[in-house]
Amino acid sequence: MAYATLQDIFQRWGETNVREAANINADNPKSVAVTRRIKYFLEMQSHEIEARLRGCAYKVPFDPIPPMIVVLCAEMAYIAMFHSKRSLPDGSPDPFVHVIAKHNQIFADIHARRFRLGTEQHAIDIPMVVGAKRPKATFAQNTNTKIIQNVYR
């Protein structure tokens, strides 16, 4: 199951652009073969998302699918189609370098729990205590503390 639909990727990148990136055999852009190739890339990028998030706090596959995962899937699928069809000349910049960097940062932030996806289920328990009293911090006095206190008096 793909995390993004044809409508999701068309809305993000435009149907003409997506069909052009997926059309490798100079077929009719609206042909079944081109549509099948787009769906294939959506599926493959869904698998990549799961692989990159395996072992983090979220249980994959997602059910329901968080909106950010839909966006990631649509963006990653188009970029993969674009790269598979076009090879960049030596020294020319990748037009998606900033988007790919953003994706890498999002994955890193999800693993570090700095980025929350929403209503999805967690694979591990994320502690959250509401209304609980915090224990008081207690520190044992040692000689170093006494020395520092005496120096600054």
Short mmCIF file of N, CA, C and O in Angstrom, two decimals, residues 21-84:
data_model
loop_
_atom_site.label_atom_id
_atom_site.label_comp_id
_atom_site.label_asym_id
_atom_site.label_seq_id
_atom_site.Cartn_x
_atom_site.Cartn_y
_atom_site.Cartn_z
N ALA A 21 7.70 12.96 -16.01
CA ALA A 21 8.82 12.31 -15.31
C ALA A 21 8.69 10.79 -15.34
O ALA A 21 9.69 10.08 -15.36
N ALA A 22 7.46 10.30 -15.36
CA ALA A 22 7.23 8.85 -15.36
C ALA A 22 7.25 8.24 -16.75
O ALA A 22 7.35 7.02 -16.90
N ASN A 23 7.18 9.04 -17.78
CA ASN A 23 7.07 8.56 -19.15
C ASN A 23 8.46 8.32 -19.73
O ASN A 23 9.09 9.22 -20.25
N ILE A 24 8.94 7.08 -19.65
CA ILE A 24 10.29 6.78 -20.14
C ILE A 24 10.31 6.19 -21.54
O ILE A 24 11.35 6.13 -22.17
N ASN A 25 9.15 5.75 -22.05
CA ASN A 25 9.11 5.11 -23.36
C ASN A 25 8.41 5.96 -24.42
O ASN A 25 7.98 5.43 -25.43
N ALA A 26 8.29 7.24 -24.16
CA ALA A 26 7.59 8.15 -25.09
C ALA A 26 6.18 7.66 -25.40
O ALA A 26 5.69 7.76 -26.52
N ASP A 27 5.54 7.13 -24.37
CA ASP A 27 4.14 6.70 -24.50
C ASP A 27 3.23 7.92 -24.41
O ASP A 27 3.68 9.02 -24.14
N ASN A 28 1.98 7.67 -24.59
CA ASN A 28 0.99 8.69 -24.31
C ASN A 28 1.07 8.96 -22.80
O ASN A 28 1.00 8.02 -22.01
N PRO A 29 1.24 10.22 -22.36
CA PRO A 29 1.39 10.50 -20.93
C PRO A 29 0.24 10.00 -20.06
O PRO A 29 0.42 9.75 -18.89
N LYS A 30 -0.92 9.85 -20.65
CA LYS A 30 -2.08 9.38 -19.89
C LYS A 30 -2.28 7.86 -20.02
O LYS A 30 -3.31 7.33 -19.60
N SER A 31 -1.29 7.17 -20.56
CA SER A 31 -1.43 5.73 -20.77
C SER A 31 -1.41 4.97 -19.45
O SER A 31 -0.96 5.47 -18.41
N VAL A 32 -1.87 3.75 -19.52
CA VAL A 32 -1.89 2.86 -18.36
C VAL A 32 -0.47 2.59 -17.88
O VAL A 32 -0.20 2.52 -16.67
N ALA A 33 0.47 2.45 -18.81
CA ALA A 33 1.86 2.16 -18.45
C ALA A 33 2.46 3.30 -17.62
O ALA A 33 3.17 3.06 -16.63
N VAL A 34 2.19 4.53 -17.99
CA VAL A 34 2.71 5.68 -17.25
C VAL A 34 2.07 5.75 -15.86
O VAL A 34 2.76 5.96 -14.86
N THR A 35 0.77 5.54 -15.81
CA THR A 35 0.07 5.55 -14.51
C THR A 35 0.61 4.43 -13.61
O THR A 35 0.83 4.64 -12.41
N ARG A 36 0.85 3.27 -14.21
CA ARG A 36 1.38 2.13 -13.43
C ARG A 36 2.79 2.47 -12.89
O ARG A 36 3.11 2.14 -11.76
N ARG A 37 3.59 3.15 -13.69
CA ARG A 37 4.94 3.53 -13.24
C ARG A 37 4.87 4.54 -12.09
O ARG A 37 5.64 4.45 -11.14
N ILE A 38 3.95 5.49 -12.14
CA ILE A 38 3.79 6.45 -11.05
C ILE A 38 3.41 5.71 -9.77
O ILE A 38 3.99 5.95 -8.70
N LYS A 39 2.46 4.80 -9.87
CA LYS A 39 2.04 4.02 -8.70
C LYS A 39 3.20 3.18 -8.15
O LYS A 39 3.34 3.03 -6.94
N TYR A 40 4.01 2.65 -9.05
CA TYR A 40 5.18 1.87 -8.63
C TYR A 40 6.13 2.73 -7.79
O TYR A 40 6.60 2.31 -6.74
N PHE A 41 6.42 3.95 -8.25
CA PHE A 41 7.31 4.83 -7.50
C PHE A 41 6.71 5.24 -6.16
O PHE A 41 7.42 5.35 -5.17
N LEU A 42 5.41 5.46 -6.11
CA LEU A 42 4.75 5.78 -4.83
C LEU A 42 4.90 4.61 -3.86
O LEU A 42 5.18 4.80 -2.68
N GLU A 43 4.74 3.40 -4.38
CA GLU A 43 4.89 2.19 -3.55
C GLU A 43 6.32 2.02 -3.05
O GLU A 43 6.57 1.75 -1.88
N MET A 44 7.29 2.21 -3.95
CA MET A 44 8.70 2.05 -3.56
C MET A 44 9.12 3.10 -2.52
O MET A 44 9.85 2.77 -1.57
N GLN A 45 8.66 4.31 -2.67
CA GLN A 45 9.02 5.34 -1.70
C GLN A 45 8.30 5.12 -0.37
O GLN A 45 8.84 5.47 0.69
N SER A 46 7.13 4.51 -0.39
CA SER A 46 6.46 4.13 0.85
C SER A 46 7.30 3.09 1.60
O SER A 46 7.46 3.18 2.83
N HIS A 47 7.86 2.14 0.87
CA HIS A 47 8.75 1.15 1.49
C HIS A 47 10.01 1.82 2.04
O HIS A 47 10.50 1.44 3.10
N GLU A 48 10.54 2.80 1.32
CA GLU A 48 11.73 3.50 1.81
C GLU A 48 11.41 4.26 3.10
O GLU A 48 12.20 4.26 4.04
N ILE A 49 10.25 4.90 3.15
CA ILE A 49 9.85 5.62 4.37
C ILE A 49 9.79 4.65 5.54
O ILE A 49 10.30 4.93 6.62
N GLU A 50 9.17 3.50 5.33
CA GLU A 50 9.08 2.50 6.40
C GLU A 50 10.47 2.03 6.83
O GLU A 50 10.74 1.88 8.02
N ALA A 51 11.35 1.81 5.86
CA ALA A 51 12.70 1.35 6.19
C ALA A 51 13.46 2.42 6.97
O ALA A 51 14.18 2.11 7.92
N ARG A 52 13.29 3.67 6.60
CA ARG A 52 14.00 4.75 7.28
C ARG A 52 13.44 5.03 8.67
O ARG A 52 14.15 5.58 9.52
N LEU A 53 12.18 4.66 8.90
CA LEU A 53 11.57 4.91 10.22
C LEU A 53 11.51 3.66 11.09
O LEU A 53 11.05 3.73 12.23
N ARG A 54 11.96 2.54 10.59
CA ARG A 54 11.98 1.32 11.40
C ARG A 54 12.92 1.52 12.58
O ARG A 54 14.01 2.04 12.45
N GLY A 55 12.45 1.17 13.76
CA GLY A 55 13.26 1.31 14.95
C GLY A 55 13.06 2.64 15.66
O GLY A 55 13.66 2.88 16.70
N CYS A 56 12.23 3.52 15.11
CA CYS A 56 11.98 4.77 15.82
C CYS A 56 10.72 4.59 16.68
O CYS A 56 10.23 3.48 16.85
N ALA A 57 10.20 5.64 17.20
CA ALA A 57 9.07 5.56 18.14
C ALA A 57 7.74 5.20 17.47
O ALA A 57 6.79 4.88 18.16
N TYR A 58 7.67 5.24 16.16
CA TYR A 58 6.40 5.01 15.47
C TYR A 58 6.32 3.62 14.88
O TYR A 58 7.28 3.10 14.35
N LYS A 59 5.12 3.07 14.95
CA LYS A 59 4.88 1.74 14.41
C LYS A 59 4.57 1.87 12.92
O LYS A 59 3.70 2.64 12.52
N VAL A 60 5.32 1.14 12.11
CA VAL A 60 5.08 1.12 10.67
C VAL A 60 4.61 -0.28 10.28
O VAL A 60 5.02 -1.23 10.89
N PRO A 61 3.76 -0.42 9.31
CA PRO A 61 3.18 0.61 8.45
C PRO A 61 2.18 1.49 9.22
O PRO A 61 1.58 1.05 10.20
N PHE A 62 2.04 2.71 8.74
CA PHE A 62 1.15 3.67 9.38
C PHE A 62 -0.30 3.37 9.08
O PHE A 62 -0.65 3.06 7.96
N ASP A 63 -1.13 3.47 10.11
CA ASP A 63 -2.57 3.35 9.94
C ASP A 63 -3.24 4.05 11.11
O ASP A 63 -3.19 3.53 12.22
N PRO A 64 -3.78 5.22 10.93
CA PRO A 64 -3.93 6.01 9.71
C PRO A 64 -2.60 6.64 9.29
O PRO A 64 -1.66 6.70 10.08
N ILE A 65 -2.57 7.12 8.08
CA ILE A 65 -1.34 7.71 7.54
C ILE A 65 -1.29 9.19 7.91
O ILE A 65 -2.18 9.95 7.54
N PRO A 66 -0.26 9.61 8.65
CA PRO A 66 -0.13 11.02 9.00
C PRO A 66 0.07 11.88 7.75
O PRO A 66 0.73 11.46 6.80
N PRO A 67 -0.49 13.09 7.73
CA PRO A 67 -0.37 13.96 6.56
C PRO A 67 1.08 14.21 6.14
O PRO A 67 1.37 14.29 4.94
N MET A 68 2.00 14.33 7.08
CA MET A 68 3.40 14.58 6.72
C MET A 68 4.00 13.40 5.97
O MET A 68 4.83 13.59 5.07
N ILE A 69 3.57 12.19 6.27
CA ILE A 69 4.05 11.01 5.56
C ILE A 69 3.53 11.01 4.12
O ILE A 69 4.24 10.62 3.19
N VAL A 70 2.29 11.47 3.93
CA VAL A 70 1.73 11.58 2.57
C VAL A 70 2.58 12.54 1.74
O VAL A 70 2.96 12.25 0.61
N VAL A 71 2.91 13.70 2.33
CA VAL A 71 3.73 14.70 1.63
C VAL A 71 5.11 14.14 1.31
O VAL A 71 5.60 14.27 0.19
N LEU A 72 5.75 13.49 2.30
CA LEU A 72 7.07 12.91 2.06
C LEU A 72 7.03 11.90 0.92
O LEU A 72 7.89 11.89 0.06
N CYS A 73 6.03 11.04 0.93
CA CYS A 73 5.92 10.01 -0.11
C CYS A 73 5.76 10.64 -1.49
O CYS A 73 6.44 10.24 -2.44
N ALA A 74 4.88 11.62 -1.61
CA ALA A 74 4.66 12.28 -2.91
C ALA A 74 5.92 12.98 -3.39
O ALA A 74 6.28 12.89 -4.58
N GLU A 75 6.60 13.67 -2.48
CA GLU A 75 7.83 14.37 -2.87
C GLU A 75 8.94 13.40 -3.26
O GLU A 75 9.61 13.57 -4.27
N MET A 76 9.13 12.37 -2.44
CA MET A 76 10.20 11.41 -2.71
C MET A 76 9.95 10.64 -4.00
O MET A 76 10.89 10.36 -4.75
N ALA A 77 8.69 10.30 -4.29
CA ALA A 77 8.38 9.56 -5.51
C ALA A 77 8.68 10.39 -6.75
O ALA A 77 9.28 9.89 -7.71
N TYR A 78 8.29 11.66 -6.74
CA TYR A 78 8.55 12.50 -7.91
C TYR A 78 10.06 12.68 -8.12
O TYR A 78 10.55 12.59 -9.25
N ILE A 79 10.77 12.94 -7.04
CA ILE A 79 12.22 13.13 -7.16
C ILE A 79 12.89 11.87 -7.69
O ILE A 79 13.77 11.94 -8.55
N ALA A 80 12.46 10.71 -7.22
CA ALA A 80 13.02 9.44 -7.71
C ALA A 80 12.71 9.24 -9.19
O ALA A 80 13.58 8.80 -9.96
N MET A 81 11.50 9.58 -9.63
CA MET A 81 11.15 9.47 -11.05
C MET A 81 11.99 10.43 -11.88
O MET A 81 12.51 10.07 -12.93
N PHE A 82 12.13 11.66 -11.40
CA PHE A 82 12.91 12.66 -12.10
C PHE A 82 14.35 12.20 -12.27
O PHE A 82 14.92 12.27 -13.36
N HIS A 83 14.95 11.69 -11.18
CA HIS A 83 16.34 11.23 -11.24
C HIS A 83 16.51 9.98 -12.11
O HIS A 83 17.55 9.81 -12.75
N SER A 84 15.51 9.12 -12.15
CA SER A 84 15.64 7.90 -12.96
C SER A 84 15.55 8.22 -14.45
O SER A 84 16.09 7.50 -15.27
#
